[in-house]
Coordinates of C-alpha atoms in Angstrom, one line a residue:
M1 CA 13.2 -10.6 -37.0
R2 CA 11.9 -7.1 -37.7
D3 CA 13.1 -4.0 -35.8
L4 CA 10.2 -1.6 -35.3
G5 CA 12.3 1.3 -33.9
V6 CA 10.9 3.5 -31.2
L7 CA 7.3 2.8 -30.1
E8 CA 5.0 4.7 -27.7
S9 CA 3.0 1.5 -27.0
L10 CA 3.1 -2.2 -27.8
D11 CA -0.3 -1.7 -29.5
E12 CA 1.8 -0.6 -32.5
V13 CA 3.4 -4.1 -32.9
P14 CA 1.8 -5.8 -35.9
A15 CA -0.4 -8.8 -35.3
S16 CA 1.2 -10.9 -38.1
R17 CA 2.0 -14.5 -37.2
P18 CA 4.5 -16.1 -36.8
E19 CA 7.0 -13.3 -36.4
R20 CA 9.7 -11.9 -34.2
Y21 CA 9.9 -8.1 -33.5
T22 CA 12.3 -5.9 -31.5
C23 CA 11.5 -2.3 -30.5
D24 CA 12.5 0.4 -28.1
L25 CA 9.5 1.1 -25.9
V26 CA 9.1 4.6 -24.5
V27 CA 8.7 4.3 -20.7
A28 CA 9.1 7.9 -19.6
E29 CA 10.0 11.4 -20.9
T30 CA 13.1 13.2 -19.8
V31 CA 14.5 16.6 -20.7
A32 CA 17.0 14.8 -22.9
G33 CA 14.2 13.0 -24.8
P34 CA 12.3 9.8 -24.4
L35 CA 13.6 7.1 -22.0
T36 CA 13.2 3.7 -23.8
V37 CA 13.8 0.1 -22.9
P38 CA 14.6 -2.7 -25.4
V39 CA 11.7 -5.2 -25.9
W40 CA 11.3 -8.4 -27.9
V41 CA 7.8 -9.4 -29.0
V42 CA 7.5 -13.0 -30.5
R43 CA 4.2 -14.0 -32.1
G44 CA 3.6 -17.7 -32.3
K45 CA 2.1 -19.5 -35.3
S46 CA -1.3 -19.6 -33.6
P47 CA -3.0 -17.4 -31.0
G48 CA -2.7 -18.4 -27.3
P49 CA -1.6 -17.1 -23.9
T50 CA 0.9 -14.3 -23.4
L51 CA 4.0 -14.8 -21.3
A52 CA 5.7 -11.6 -20.3
M53 CA 9.1 -11.2 -18.7
T54 CA 11.3 -8.3 -17.5
A55 CA 15.0 -8.4 -16.8
G56 CA 17.4 -5.7 -15.6
V57 CA 15.0 -3.9 -13.3
H58 CA 18.2 -3.9 -11.2
A59 CA 20.7 -3.4 -14.0
G60 CA 23.6 -5.2 -12.2
E61 CA 21.8 -8.5 -12.4
F62 CA 22.8 -10.1 -15.7
T63 CA 21.5 -13.7 -16.0
G64 CA 18.0 -12.6 -17.2
Q65 CA 19.4 -9.9 -19.5
V66 CA 21.1 -12.7 -21.5
A67 CA 18.4 -15.2 -21.1
V68 CA 15.5 -13.1 -22.5
P69 CA 17.0 -12.4 -25.9
R70 CA 18.3 -16.0 -26.1
L71 CA 14.8 -17.3 -25.6
A72 CA 13.2 -14.8 -28.0
S73 CA 15.7 -15.4 -30.8
T74 CA 15.8 -19.2 -30.6
I75 CA 12.2 -20.3 -29.7
D76 CA 10.6 -22.1 -32.7
V77 CA 7.8 -19.8 -33.7
E78 CA 6.2 -22.6 -35.8
K79 CA 5.6 -24.5 -32.6
L80 CA 4.7 -21.6 -30.4
S81 CA 1.1 -20.8 -29.5
G82 CA 0.5 -17.3 -28.2
D83 CA 2.9 -14.4 -27.6
F84 CA 6.1 -13.8 -25.7
I85 CA 7.0 -10.3 -24.5
G86 CA 10.5 -9.8 -23.1
V87 CA 12.1 -6.6 -21.7
V88 CA 15.8 -7.1 -21.9
C89 CA 16.8 -4.4 -19.5
A90 CA 14.2 -2.2 -17.7
N91 CA 16.8 0.1 -16.3
P92 CA 19.3 0.9 -19.1
R93 CA 20.5 4.2 -17.6
A94 CA 21.8 2.2 -14.6
L95 CA 23.3 -0.4 -16.9
E96 CA 25.3 2.3 -18.6
L97 CA 26.8 3.4 -15.3
R98 CA 27.2 -0.1 -13.8
M99 CA 24.9 1.1 -11.1
S100 CA 23.0 -1.1 -8.6
F101 CA 19.4 -1.1 -7.7
Y102 CA 18.4 2.5 -8.6
L103 CA 17.5 4.6 -11.6
P104 CA 20.2 7.2 -11.7
I105 CA 17.9 10.0 -12.9
D106 CA 16.0 10.2 -9.7
G107 CA 17.4 7.6 -7.3
V108 CA 14.3 5.5 -7.4
N109 CA 14.2 1.7 -7.0
I110 CA 11.8 0.8 -9.8
N111 CA 11.0 -2.5 -8.1
Q112 CA 9.7 -0.8 -5.0
S113 CA 7.6 1.7 -7.0
F114 CA 4.6 -0.2 -8.3
P115 CA 1.9 0.6 -9.4
G116 CA 3.8 3.7 -10.3
D117 CA 2.5 7.1 -11.4
P118 CA 2.5 8.4 -15.0
F119 CA 2.7 11.9 -13.5
G120 CA 5.3 11.1 -10.8
S121 CA 9.1 10.9 -10.9
I122 CA 10.9 9.2 -13.8
G123 CA 11.2 5.9 -11.9
S124 CA 7.5 6.0 -11.0
Q125 CA 6.7 6.7 -14.6
V126 CA 8.8 3.7 -15.7
A127 CA 6.9 1.5 -13.2
A128 CA 3.5 2.7 -14.4
T129 CA 4.5 2.0 -18.0
I130 CA 5.8 -1.4 -17.3
G131 CA 2.7 -2.2 -15.4
I132 CA 0.4 -1.2 -18.2
E133 CA 2.4 -2.1 -21.3
I134 CA 4.0 -5.4 -20.1
I135 CA 2.5 -6.9 -17.0
E136 CA -1.2 -6.2 -17.6
R137 CA -1.0 -7.6 -21.2
S138 CA 0.2 -10.9 -19.9
S139 CA -1.5 -14.2 -18.9
T140 CA 1.5 -15.0 -16.7
Y141 CA 4.4 -12.8 -15.7
M142 CA 8.0 -13.4 -14.7
D143 CA 10.6 -11.0 -13.3
L144 CA 14.2 -12.0 -13.6
H145 CA 16.7 -11.1 -10.9
S146 CA 20.1 -12.1 -9.6
G147 CA 22.2 -10.9 -6.7
D148 CA 23.3 -7.4 -7.7
H149 CA 26.9 -6.2 -8.0
Y150 CA 27.7 -7.1 -4.3
E151 CA 24.9 -9.5 -3.3
E152 CA 25.4 -13.2 -2.9
I153 CA 22.3 -15.3 -2.9
P154 CA 21.1 -18.9 -3.1
L155 CA 19.0 -19.7 -6.1
H156 CA 15.4 -19.1 -5.3
V157 CA 12.0 -18.4 -6.8
V158 CA 9.8 -15.7 -5.2
V159 CA 6.0 -16.2 -5.1
P160 CA 3.6 -13.3 -4.3
E161 CA 0.6 -14.3 -2.3
L162 CA -1.7 -11.3 -1.8
G163 CA -5.1 -12.7 -1.1
N164 CA -6.5 -14.1 -4.3
P165 CA -6.5 -17.9 -3.6
E166 CA -6.7 -18.9 -7.3
T167 CA -3.8 -16.6 -8.3
D168 CA -1.7 -17.5 -5.3
K169 CA -2.1 -21.2 -6.0
S170 CA -1.2 -20.8 -9.6
S171 CA 1.9 -18.8 -8.8
R172 CA 3.1 -21.5 -6.4
R173 CA 2.7 -24.0 -9.1
L174 CA 4.7 -21.9 -11.6
A175 CA 7.6 -21.7 -9.1
S176 CA 7.9 -25.5 -9.2
L177 CA 8.6 -25.5 -12.9
F178 CA 12.2 -24.6 -12.2
D179 CA 15.0 -26.8 -11.0
I180 CA 15.7 -24.5 -8.0
E181 CA 15.7 -25.5 -4.4
F182 CA 14.1 -22.6 -2.5
R183 CA 10.6 -21.4 -3.1
N184 CA 10.2 -18.0 -1.3
I185 CA 6.6 -17.2 -0.3
M186 CA 6.0 -13.4 0.3
G187 CA 2.8 -11.5 0.7
A188 CA -0.1 -10.7 3.1
G189 CA 0.4 -11.8 6.6
I190 CA 4.2 -12.3 6.0
D191 CA 5.7 -9.1 4.7
E192 CA 4.3 -6.8 7.4
L193 CA 6.2 -8.5 10.2
S194 CA 9.1 -6.8 11.9
G195 CA 10.9 -7.0 15.2
T196 CA 14.0 -6.2 17.4
S197 CA 16.6 -8.6 18.8
E198 CA 16.5 -9.3 22.5
D199 CA 19.5 -7.1 23.2
G200 CA 18.2 -4.3 20.9
S201 CA 21.3 -4.3 18.7
N202 CA 19.5 -5.2 15.5
V203 CA 16.1 -5.0 13.9
W204 CA 14.4 -7.0 11.1
T205 CA 11.8 -5.7 8.7
G206 CA 9.9 -7.5 5.9
L207 CA 10.2 -6.4 2.3
K208 CA 6.8 -5.6 0.8
V209 CA 6.1 -7.7 -2.4
A210 CA 2.9 -5.7 -3.0
R211 CA 5.2 -2.8 -4.1
N212 CA 7.1 -5.0 -6.6
N213 CA 6.2 -5.8 -10.2
I214 CA 5.2 -9.4 -9.3
G215 CA 3.0 -8.0 -6.6
H216 CA 1.4 -5.7 -9.2
A217 CA 0.7 -8.7 -11.3
S218 CA -0.8 -10.7 -8.4
L219 CA -3.1 -7.8 -7.5
H220 CA -4.4 -7.9 -11.1
G221 CA -5.1 -11.6 -10.9
I222 CA -2.1 -12.5 -13.0
P223 CA 0.0 -15.5 -11.8
S224 CA 3.6 -14.4 -11.4
I225 CA 7.0 -15.3 -10.0
Q226 CA 10.4 -13.7 -9.6
L227 CA 13.6 -15.6 -10.3
E228 CA 16.7 -15.0 -8.3
V229 CA 19.4 -16.7 -10.3
G230 CA 23.1 -15.7 -10.1
G231 CA 24.8 -13.2 -7.9
A232 CA 27.6 -10.7 -7.1
G233 CA 27.3 -9.1 -10.5
R234 CA 28.7 -12.2 -12.2
F235 CA 27.6 -13.8 -15.5
D236 CA 27.4 -17.6 -15.5
P237 CA 26.3 -19.3 -18.8
E238 CA 25.2 -22.4 -17.0
L239 CA 22.7 -20.4 -15.0
V240 CA 21.4 -18.9 -18.3
D241 CA 20.9 -22.5 -19.5
L242 CA 19.0 -23.4 -16.3
E243 CA 16.7 -20.4 -16.8
L244 CA 16.1 -21.4 -20.5
R245 CA 15.2 -25.0 -19.6
G246 CA 12.8 -23.6 -17.0
F247 CA 11.3 -21.1 -19.5
L248 CA 10.4 -23.9 -22.0
N249 CA 9.0 -26.0 -19.1
F250 CA 7.0 -23.0 -18.1
M251 CA 5.6 -22.5 -21.6
R252 CA 4.7 -26.2 -21.9
H253 CA 2.7 -25.8 -18.7
M254 CA 0.9 -22.8 -20.2
G255 CA 0.1 -24.7 -23.4
M256 CA 2.3 -22.5 -25.4
Y257 CA 4.8 -25.1 -26.5
P258 CA 4.7 -28.8 -27.2
G259 CA 5.6 -31.4 -24.6
E260 CA 4.7 -32.2 -21.0
P261 CA 5.9 -30.0 -18.2
V262 CA 8.0 -31.5 -15.3
F263 CA 7.4 -30.2 -11.8
N264 CA 9.9 -29.9 -9.0
D265 CA 8.0 -31.1 -5.9
R266 CA 11.1 -31.1 -3.7
Q267 CA 11.4 -27.4 -3.2
T268 CA 12.0 -26.0 0.3
D269 CA 9.5 -23.3 1.2
V270 CA 10.9 -20.2 2.8
Y271 CA 8.7 -17.4 4.1
G272 CA 9.4 -13.6 3.7
M273 CA 12.5 -11.6 3.0
Y274 CA 13.5 -10.0 6.3
V275 CA 16.2 -7.3 6.1
V276 CA 18.4 -7.5 9.2
T277 CA 20.0 -4.2 10.1
A278 CA 22.4 -3.4 13.0
D279 CA 23.3 -0.3 15.0
S280 CA 27.0 -0.9 14.4
A281 CA 29.2 0.1 11.5
G282 CA 32.5 -0.9 10.1
Y283 CA 33.9 -4.0 8.4
F284 CA 31.5 -6.8 8.7
V285 CA 33.2 -10.2 8.8
R286 CA 30.4 -12.7 8.0
D287 CA 30.0 -16.1 9.6
V288 CA 27.3 -17.4 7.3
E289 CA 26.9 -18.2 3.6
P290 CA 24.0 -17.8 1.2
G291 CA 21.5 -20.7 1.6
Q292 CA 22.7 -21.5 5.1
R293 CA 20.1 -22.4 7.7
V294 CA 20.3 -20.3 10.9
R295 CA 18.7 -20.6 14.3
H296 CA 17.7 -17.8 16.6
G297 CA 20.9 -16.6 18.0
T298 CA 23.2 -18.0 15.3
P299 CA 26.2 -15.6 14.8
L300 CA 25.8 -13.8 11.5
G301 CA 29.1 -12.0 11.7
T302 CA 31.3 -9.6 13.6
F303 CA 31.8 -5.9 13.0
L304 CA 35.4 -4.6 13.1
D305 CA 35.9 -0.9 13.9
R306 CA 37.9 1.5 11.7
F307 CA 41.1 0.2 13.4
G308 CA 40.2 -3.4 12.5
L309 CA 39.4 -4.4 16.1
P310 CA 36.3 -6.5 17.0
R311 CA 33.3 -4.4 17.9
T312 CA 30.0 -6.2 17.8
V313 CA 28.8 -9.7 17.1
V314 CA 25.5 -9.7 15.2
K315 CA 23.2 -12.7 16.0
S316 CA 20.3 -13.8 13.9
P317 CA 17.0 -12.6 15.3
L318 CA 15.1 -15.2 13.3
A319 CA 15.2 -18.9 12.5
G320 CA 15.3 -19.6 8.8
W321 CA 17.6 -19.4 5.7
V322 CA 20.1 -16.8 4.6
L323 CA 18.6 -15.4 1.3
M324 CA 21.2 -12.7 0.7
I325 CA 24.5 -11.5 2.1
F326 CA 26.9 -9.0 0.7
S327 CA 30.2 -9.9 -0.8
T328 CA 31.7 -6.6 0.3
P329 CA 32.4 -6.1 4.0
T330 CA 31.7 -2.4 4.6
R331 CA 28.6 -1.3 6.4
N332 CA 27.3 2.0 7.8
G333 CA 25.1 2.1 10.8
G334 CA 21.5 1.0 10.0
E335 CA 22.4 -0.7 6.7
C336 CA 21.5 -4.2 5.8
V337 CA 23.6 -7.0 7.3
C338 CA 21.8 -9.8 5.4
I339 CA 18.3 -11.0 4.4
I340 CA 16.7 -14.0 6.1
G341 CA 13.6 -16.0 5.2
M342 CA 11.7 -17.8 7.9
D343 CA 11.6 -21.6 8.0
R344 CA 7.9 -21.7 8.9
D345 CA 4.8 -20.0 7.7
P346 CA 4.1 -17.1 10.2
R347 CA 0.5 -17.1 9.1
E348 CA -0.1 -20.5 10.7
E349 CA -1.6 -20.5 14.2
N350 CA 0.9 -20.5 17.0
A351 CA 3.8 -20.0 14.6
D352 CA 6.8 -18.3 16.1
H353 CA 9.9 -16.7 14.5
V354 CA 12.7 -18.3 16.5

């Protein structure tokens, strides 16, 4: 392994094969100097596809930040065809502060900032650089997430479907290379949906995958997926092993590594990530768990006021599956109660949401 130091571009990485390189890639400029992210580049013995991964876009999500260097340092380069590019942590300033979601320099959520802007805020610059230097170099792309410091989730794989049939189909197939139950389909005709509960006490709004890094990949015709493995800021070695098995299976499918891929054709399809918010505040005592199926009207939990007395019962405005709920009970008015994915494709004719 050769450490190349600080690089302005991955164009500076030597083309020698086989070889492993590490570097600190400049992703933005700050008054204190360059902002860099740690990157592995692994050249296989022979040319071939390029698999790119990012971890730590949300720095409190740790499974991928361990899995990326584990793969890069242990993969047999004599058997590898093509290149592997892995960003260990795309948000190191947040990692230093044990901060969730945001880049502390400007408060930007990098993963809602694509395609970014090289002349924008620091977070927007980071997104632009990752888009150009990492995502757009790849044949396929993967972003590694977990539940952040206070998010509990079921294991799931997110698939962006943004209107390119060939890319959308390929991305769905990539998701089935992991031994994970839920396949979460997001994209055009799904993410734009929103609504209000019958009693007006809560609203639900779709997250927009087109603004994410995997959405950026999809819009450039690059098949991509996002792993959601782990949660609540914990580190589980068994989940790292699960990801590593999936990575090798993924690389076999791409023709980068010897062996036949195994596909998981038993995945449950879930549609969209809908953030449910309520007009109440207080201590939210939840009645549901990650991965639980809910019907329209299923109680999600009860708000207690500042004296600890019951205030409001929040009921699900959707039928589907709980994809995220917080491990901490405190909520301000208008903040997320949980995230739900629908149990049917809303793009289908006559599909409803209850």
